[in-house]
Amino acid sequence: MDARADKANDDLADKDLPLREDIRFLGRVLGDTLRELEGEPAFDLIERIRRSSIAFRRGADQAARAELDRLLDGLAPEKAIVVVRAFSYFLLLTNIAEDAHHMRRSRAHQMEGSAAREGSVPYVLDRTAQAGVAADAVEAFFSGALIAPVLTAHPTEVQRKSILDIQVALGRLLEERERARLTPREFAINDETVRRAVMQLWLTRTLRQNKLRVIDEVTNALSYYDLTFFTELPGLYNDIEDELARRRAGGETIVQAGGAATGAAGDLPPFLRMGSWIGGDRDGNPFVTAPVLRDTLHLQSTRVFGFYLEQLHALGGGLSLSAGIRPVSPELVELARRSPDTSAQRDDEPYRRAITGMYARLSATARALGQAHDLRHAVGEAPPYAAAFELGADLDVIHRSLEQSGAPLLARGRLRRLRRAVSVFGFHLATVDLRQNSDVHERAVAEILSVARPRLDYIALDEEARIKLLVEELGHARPLVSPYVRYSDETRSELDIVRTAAEMQARYGAAAIQNYIISKTDGVSDILEAALLAKEAGLLRPLEGRLEVNIIPLFETIGDLRNAGQVMDRLFRLPVYTRLLGSRGVTQEVMLGYSDSNKDGGFLTSGWELYKAEIKLIEVFARNGIRLRLFHGRGGSVGRGGGPSYQAILAQPGGAVQGQIRITEQGEVISSKYSNPEAGLRNLETLVAATLEATLLHQPDPAPRREYLDVMDALSEQAFKAYRNLVYETDGFERYFWESTVISEIAALNIGSRPASRKKSTAIEDLRAIPWVFSWAQCRLMLPGWYGFGSAVEAWVAGQEAKGTNGMAVLQQMYREWPFFVTLLANMEMVLSKADLGIASRYAELVPDAALREAIFPRLRDELMRTVRALLSICGEGDLLEASPSLARTIRNRFPYLDPLNHLQVELLRRYRAGDEDEAIKRAIHLTINGVAAGLRNSG
């Protein structure tokens, strides 16, 4: 390594010094807690295990390995639980320290006054200016943009909310130690509070005793609004507005010393909004019903009303302005006059009187919606608001009066944030998406039509006959459902859902439910069936040509992705449907499924077919004059489409991001991104910046060179064959998977309301993608994130060499020039860095059939080694993550703490499956699952 590289590593090491100090500090506190609560012998045992694990990892010390085996193999279940909890909590504390350090480095970058960081809105605005993009184009982007992170309840986040709350508190305490200049007394208080939190962590039950209900998942998700979204989402809007105003004013500050605004051109439209699947996603979840949907919206609305009432009270306390000192606008005078507040002491305080009246109206609105808030009582009776925009209009009156009276600075604080919150959250908080499998729709529609047309056998019709029939039914307003017929439970449930959706729109506003997603879409009839159900609830009105929800096909298998363009082209040739799109802004949303396409075809083929599907959809939509909005169903792990959002958005083909994008936020990703307000702000900004950059600066071509598409086709074909041959064509592979991983034990964990499989079977086809990926992560193979790539590269390069072409040089050129290929390989490299063949081989030993074990594990081992060799050759690296030494060191330093957890998991599984059903063993296994997930982080 040359001197420059040495210096770079030294500089990086210095920057990481505060991180190492935090980890050591938290580790000492955990050790002290162990001594105090579990005793010196337990502490000594854990220390011996830790030292042996570190010694083995650092030098492949076989004596250390033997000592580790000796210490772990004979542990009684109760002792094993203590060991598992100790190592799990150390990894959890390490996560907290790393997140705090990430924020520390981000702040340091800002304080250095250097250029705007990559992934920020100022950075992208600088780039657009350098590229000669007109300011009008930037303004037009924000006018027509729609960006929505959509929270889902997929439960790879296995921590209980009680544990997450302690994590948040510890993160704030670390931040306080670093950011504030504490006196010795304050430092001692902080230290004691940290120790108290760690003790609380140790004494809190890690596992859930009961399976989560859907409503529990809703409540968990709502906590992130209190932590981050209520404050940081309005704050981001304000930051962007100020940045745009500063640029309009030629770089001047937004508010001068005298308080006069400069360069302002009004508020941005509410282009960044929150979405949620929790409470509306019925695909394979029988517990999501119409009452649950109704309760979900009620909980969401209750939370947002509580926030508004709290903010209005604080706003009134702050706006103590006297009309005798500064005149107010006539419309504010009128607003104050309508207030039920008749207190003499506020005669000359019109702002307070107006806000008191608004509080009374908002309180009346909450009561009308059946909400009970333990807040201050309103001063009197007032009519409720009919909709959120009326509350926003009253807030605008206050804003304008402050500006007109020469006090715009007072309009830029709490008032500005509250105005923005109302415009974004409304009375519903987040748009709840509906989702159901197309097979369910098919059965429901068939039953409904069998009553309306007794001689019709809908199921027996081919696709074209179905389309013709459905188009006919969508063309007139006649209802099909009879109130005098008792339909099956399934059909009644589907009808109840769409009717409840219409009810929720009327109750909370049209934005409460806007999207209806159809899983497993493989034809036009799947889309029309959902439209027919919507029509029965009044969500589709044929005579007016109005559609009250976006009907969104979800293409998720390899075959469906390949067929997506053709399906949409056929749909757009139906006048009855395109007429309806006129009421949706001539915009059609399409959802792409990353998880199931990966399980179906493997990592490389999934990524490539998703990319090609986007290219085809862009062509089809442009030809039909319809705007495309893509909804990316990404998971937390790379095997489910995870990875950095910024790079993922920029890696889309040109034209795929047309100012509008929706992305699912799943599993542990939600807590890692949004449990810290500062991290949450940065992640929200990243979504905006990437969408802005991809819309305004992307090249229209799908790849820098057309031949790159052919190369990817060839690689994908080989990878697909290798993956399908292993997973779906190898005798006994399904049994190998169930026996060599913790899939059975994961299915028994109380980590979510949804069953692990769509059907009561062990077939991989029926298994949900989440437990599929999660299981391979636990045994440290991470198979969904790489399998097939090595074989594909090896075969393709060999074929090119036979033709006299240097195939590896072509792949290296693709890596230098093509963001899609770079992102694909970067995500795979991160996954491979967490894989461990030595650990994985121990899980293979859990397979009782030696012949099956020897038939499959060597294939996995050889393919992983091929994949690593291929990746390093393409990237020009000697080791994994060579170009990211900080990440490499972070992952490497976790291994000595992960190894004992994996070792114990295997040992406990062996005992449990041999018939020792001691409840403590089962509990210890579940604790190891939590611990390994915490150590790997993005594992599900």
mmCIF file of C-alpha atoms in Angstrom, residues 334-504:
data_model
loop_
_atom_site.group_PDB
_atom_site.id
_atom_site.type_symbol
_atom_site.label_atom_id
_atom_site.label_comp_id
_atom_site.label_asym_id
_atom_site.label_seq_id
_atom_site.Cartn_x
_atom_site.Cartn_y
_atom_site.Cartn_z
ATOM 1 C CA GLU A 334 -62.512 39.119 11.348
ATOM 2 C CA LEU A 335 -60.951 35.782 12.332
ATOM 3 C CA ALA A 336 -60.503 37.013 15.907
ATOM 4 C CA ARG A 337 -64.070 38.361 15.963
ATOM 5 C CA ARG A 338 -65.461 34.893 15.188
ATOM 6 C CA SER A 339 -63.576 33.370 18.118
ATOM 7 C CA PRO A 340 -65.617 32.289 21.163
ATOM 8 C CA ASP A 341 -62.819 33.796 23.296
ATOM 9 C CA THR A 342 -64.394 36.802 25.059
ATOM 10 C CA SER A 343 -61.705 37.290 27.690
ATOM 11 C CA ALA A 344 -61.183 40.989 28.423
ATOM 12 C CA GLN A 345 -57.468 40.495 28.984
ATOM 13 C CA ARG A 346 -57.070 39.530 25.320
ATOM 14 C CA ASP A 347 -59.046 42.424 23.841
ATOM 15 C CA ASP A 348 -55.923 43.884 22.231
ATOM 16 C CA GLU A 349 -54.373 40.486 21.357
ATOM 17 C CA PRO A 350 -56.159 39.496 18.139
ATOM 18 C CA TYR A 351 -53.659 36.766 17.230
ATOM 19 C CA ARG A 352 -54.305 34.937 20.473
ATOM 20 C CA ARG A 353 -58.054 35.351 20.150
ATOM 21 C CA ALA A 354 -57.967 34.065 16.574
ATOM 22 C CA ILE A 355 -55.863 31.035 17.555
ATOM 23 C CA THR A 356 -58.119 30.306 20.533
ATOM 24 C CA GLY A 357 -61.047 30.217 18.118
ATOM 25 C CA MET A 358 -59.114 27.929 15.764
ATOM 26 C CA TYR A 359 -58.341 25.634 18.696
ATOM 27 C CA ALA A 360 -62.034 25.497 19.521
ATOM 28 C CA ARG A 361 -62.927 24.626 15.918
ATOM 29 C CA LEU A 362 -60.221 21.971 15.720
ATOM 30 C CA SER A 363 -61.306 20.487 19.034
ATOM 31 C CA ALA A 364 -64.888 20.359 17.753
ATOM 32 C CA THR A 365 -63.648 18.635 14.568
ATOM 33 C CA ALA A 366 -61.828 15.999 16.625
ATOM 34 C CA ARG A 367 -64.943 15.351 18.705
ATOM 35 C CA ALA A 368 -67.039 15.045 15.545
ATOM 36 C CA LEU A 369 -64.627 12.357 14.344
ATOM 37 C CA GLY A 370 -65.026 10.441 17.594
ATOM 38 C CA GLN A 371 -61.659 11.416 19.058
ATOM 39 C CA ALA A 372 -60.954 12.149 22.685
ATOM 40 C CA HIS A 373 -57.876 14.222 23.462
ATOM 41 C CA ASP A 374 -56.611 14.736 26.989
ATOM 42 C CA LEU A 375 -55.614 18.302 26.189
ATOM 43 C CA ARG A 376 -56.834 21.681 27.306
ATOM 44 C CA HIS A 377 -60.538 22.355 26.909
ATOM 45 C CA ALA A 378 -61.614 24.832 24.266
ATOM 46 C CA VAL A 379 -62.778 28.208 25.588
ATOM 47 C CA GLY A 380 -66.183 27.769 23.994
ATOM 48 C CA GLU A 381 -68.227 26.125 21.276
ATOM 49 C CA ALA A 382 -67.263 26.607 17.642
ATOM 50 C CA PRO A 383 -68.228 24.931 14.367
ATOM 51 C CA PRO A 384 -65.917 22.098 13.263
ATOM 52 C CA TYR A 385 -63.709 22.389 10.200
ATOM 53 C CA ALA A 386 -65.175 20.630 7.179
ATOM 54 C CA ALA A 387 -61.710 19.807 5.815
ATOM 55 C CA ALA A 388 -58.037 20.356 6.555
ATOM 56 C CA PHE A 389 -57.709 23.124 3.966
ATOM 57 C CA GLU A 390 -60.037 25.297 6.091
ATOM 58 C CA LEU A 391 -57.623 25.026 9.014
ATOM 59 C CA GLY A 392 -54.795 25.819 6.612
ATOM 60 C CA ALA A 393 -56.663 28.873 5.346
ATOM 61 C CA ASP A 394 -57.010 30.239 8.897
ATOM 62 C CA LEU A 395 -53.287 29.715 9.502
ATOM 63 C CA ASP A 396 -52.620 31.569 6.237
ATOM 64 C CA VAL A 397 -54.613 34.549 7.559
ATOM 65 C CA ILE A 398 -52.256 34.762 10.537
ATOM 66 C CA HIS A 399 -49.231 34.382 8.256
ATOM 67 C CA ARG A 400 -50.330 37.185 5.904
ATOM 68 C CA SER A 401 -51.149 39.535 8.750
ATOM 69 C CA LEU A 402 -47.700 39.086 10.291
ATOM 70 C CA GLU A 403 -46.030 39.764 6.953
ATOM 71 C CA GLN A 404 -48.190 42.803 6.250
ATOM 72 C CA SER A 405 -47.522 44.234 9.695
ATOM 73 C CA GLY A 406 -43.763 44.119 9.127
ATOM 74 C CA ALA A 407 -43.059 41.080 11.282
ATOM 75 C CA PRO A 408 -42.362 38.269 8.754
ATOM 76 C CA LEU A 409 -39.741 36.794 11.073
ATOM 77 C CA LEU A 410 -42.545 35.783 13.451
ATOM 78 C CA ALA A 411 -44.221 33.929 10.594
ATOM 79 C CA ARG A 412 -41.141 31.760 10.009
ATOM 80 C CA GLY A 413 -41.114 29.715 13.194
ATOM 81 C CA ARG A 414 -43.785 27.447 14.653
ATOM 82 C CA LEU A 415 -46.467 28.991 12.441
ATOM 83 C CA ARG A 416 -44.591 28.156 9.270
ATOM 84 C CA ARG A 417 -43.984 24.572 10.341
ATOM 85 C CA LEU A 418 -47.615 24.109 11.358
ATOM 86 C CA ARG A 419 -48.909 25.508 8.064
ATOM 87 C CA ARG A 420 -46.714 23.038 6.225
ATOM 88 C CA ALA A 421 -47.747 20.139 8.471
ATOM 89 C CA VAL A 422 -51.427 20.794 7.752
ATOM 90 C CA SER A 423 -50.797 20.900 4.003
ATOM 91 C CA VAL A 424 -48.909 17.584 4.117
ATOM 92 C CA PHE A 425 -50.671 15.551 6.813
ATOM 93 C CA GLY A 426 -54.233 16.897 6.467
ATOM 94 C CA PHE A 427 -56.683 15.214 8.823
ATOM 95 C CA HIS A 428 -55.543 11.730 7.772
ATOM 96 C CA LEU A 429 -51.770 11.868 8.518
ATOM 97 C CA ALA A 430 -50.627 9.355 5.854
ATOM 98 C CA THR A 431 -52.228 7.848 2.781
ATOM 99 C CA VAL A 432 -53.087 4.220 3.514
ATOM 100 C CA ASP A 433 -52.673 1.989 0.463
ATOM 101 C CA LEU A 434 -54.968 -0.953 -0.155
ATOM 102 C CA ARG A 435 -53.339 -4.117 -1.501
ATOM 103 C CA GLN A 436 -54.752 -7.510 -2.405
ATOM 104 C CA ASN A 437 -53.706 -10.502 -4.499
ATOM 105 C CA SER A 438 -55.227 -10.749 -7.975
ATOM 106 C CA ASP A 439 -56.351 -14.323 -7.270
ATOM 107 C CA VAL A 440 -58.654 -13.038 -4.529
ATOM 108 C CA HIS A 441 -60.091 -10.378 -6.832
ATOM 109 C CA GLU A 442 -60.681 -12.999 -9.496
ATOM 110 C CA ARG A 443 -62.686 -15.209 -7.131
ATOM 111 C CA ALA A 444 -64.686 -12.273 -5.761
ATOM 112 C CA VAL A 445 -65.556 -10.920 -9.210
ATOM 113 C CA ALA A 446 -66.448 -14.405 -10.449
ATOM 114 C CA GLU A 447 -68.874 -14.847 -7.564
ATOM 115 C CA ILE A 448 -70.430 -11.400 -8.025
ATOM 116 C CA LEU A 449 -70.894 -11.990 -11.764
ATOM 117 C CA SER A 450 -72.303 -15.471 -11.196
ATOM 118 C CA VAL A 451 -75.201 -13.843 -9.317
ATOM 119 C CA ALA A 452 -75.716 -11.010 -11.804
ATOM 120 C CA ARG A 453 -75.323 -13.335 -14.810
ATOM 121 C CA PRO A 454 -76.289 -16.843 -13.662
ATOM 122 C CA ARG A 455 -75.233 -18.586 -16.873
ATOM 123 C CA LEU A 456 -71.765 -17.028 -16.892
ATOM 124 C CA ASP A 457 -68.669 -18.975 -15.843
ATOM 125 C CA TYR A 458 -66.146 -16.163 -15.447
ATOM 126 C CA ILE A 459 -63.295 -18.432 -14.366
ATOM 127 C CA ALA A 460 -63.600 -20.414 -17.596
ATOM 128 C CA LEU A 461 -63.209 -17.331 -19.816
ATOM 129 C CA ASP A 462 -59.919 -16.591 -21.544
ATOM 130 C CA GLU A 463 -58.166 -13.239 -21.063
ATOM 131 C CA GLU A 464 -59.735 -11.449 -24.038
ATOM 132 C CA ALA A 465 -63.237 -12.595 -23.108
ATOM 133 C CA ARG A 466 -62.707 -11.405 -19.555
ATOM 134 C CA ILE A 467 -61.495 -8.008 -20.748
ATOM 135 C CA LYS A 468 -64.529 -7.621 -23.021
ATOM 136 C CA LEU A 469 -66.934 -8.502 -20.224
ATOM 137 C CA LEU A 470 -65.293 -6.259 -17.647
ATOM 138 C CA VAL A 471 -65.118 -3.308 -20.040
ATOM 139 C CA GLU A 472 -68.842 -3.705 -20.664
ATOM 140 C CA GLU A 473 -69.599 -3.686 -16.923
ATOM 141 C CA LEU A 474 -67.345 -0.674 -16.316
ATOM 142 C CA GLY A 475 -69.140 1.269 -19.025
ATOM 143 C CA HIS A 476 -72.392 1.725 -17.133
ATOM 144 C CA ALA A 477 -73.474 2.581 -13.608
ATOM 145 C CA ARG A 478 -75.589 -0.484 -12.868
ATOM 146 C CA PRO A 479 -74.509 -2.083 -9.572
ATOM 147 C CA LEU A 480 -73.813 -5.820 -9.664
ATOM 148 C CA VAL A 481 -73.922 -6.643 -5.964
ATOM 149 C CA SER A 482 -77.337 -7.555 -4.620
ATOM 150 C CA PRO A 483 -78.256 -6.780 -1.000
ATOM 151 C CA TYR A 484 -80.430 -9.918 -1.021
ATOM 152 C CA VAL A 485 -77.607 -12.383 -1.683
ATOM 153 C CA ARG A 486 -75.303 -13.850 0.962
ATOM 154 C CA TYR A 487 -71.877 -13.927 -0.649
ATOM 155 C CA SER A 488 -68.909 -15.944 0.597
ATOM 156 C CA ASP A 489 -66.857 -14.605 3.505
ATOM 157 C CA GLU A 490 -63.987 -13.759 1.146
ATOM 158 C CA THR A 491 -66.145 -11.790 -1.271
ATOM 159 C CA ARG A 492 -67.947 -9.969 1.550
ATOM 160 C CA SER A 493 -64.570 -9.031 3.015
ATOM 161 C CA GLU A 494 -63.403 -7.544 -0.292
ATOM 162 C CA LEU A 495 -66.624 -5.567 -0.704
ATOM 163 C CA ASP A 496 -66.421 -4.352 2.903
ATOM 164 C CA ILE A 497 -62.883 -3.072 2.305
ATOM 165 C CA VAL A 498 -63.736 -0.960 -0.761
ATOM 166 C CA ARG A 499 -66.872 0.392 0.906
ATOM 167 C CA THR A 500 -64.880 1.308 3.985
ATOM 168 C CA ALA A 501 -62.300 3.006 1.771
ATOM 169 C CA ALA A 502 -65.034 5.212 0.309
ATOM 170 C CA GLU A 503 -66.286 5.930 3.812
ATOM 171 C CA MET A 504 -62.775 6.901 4.981
#
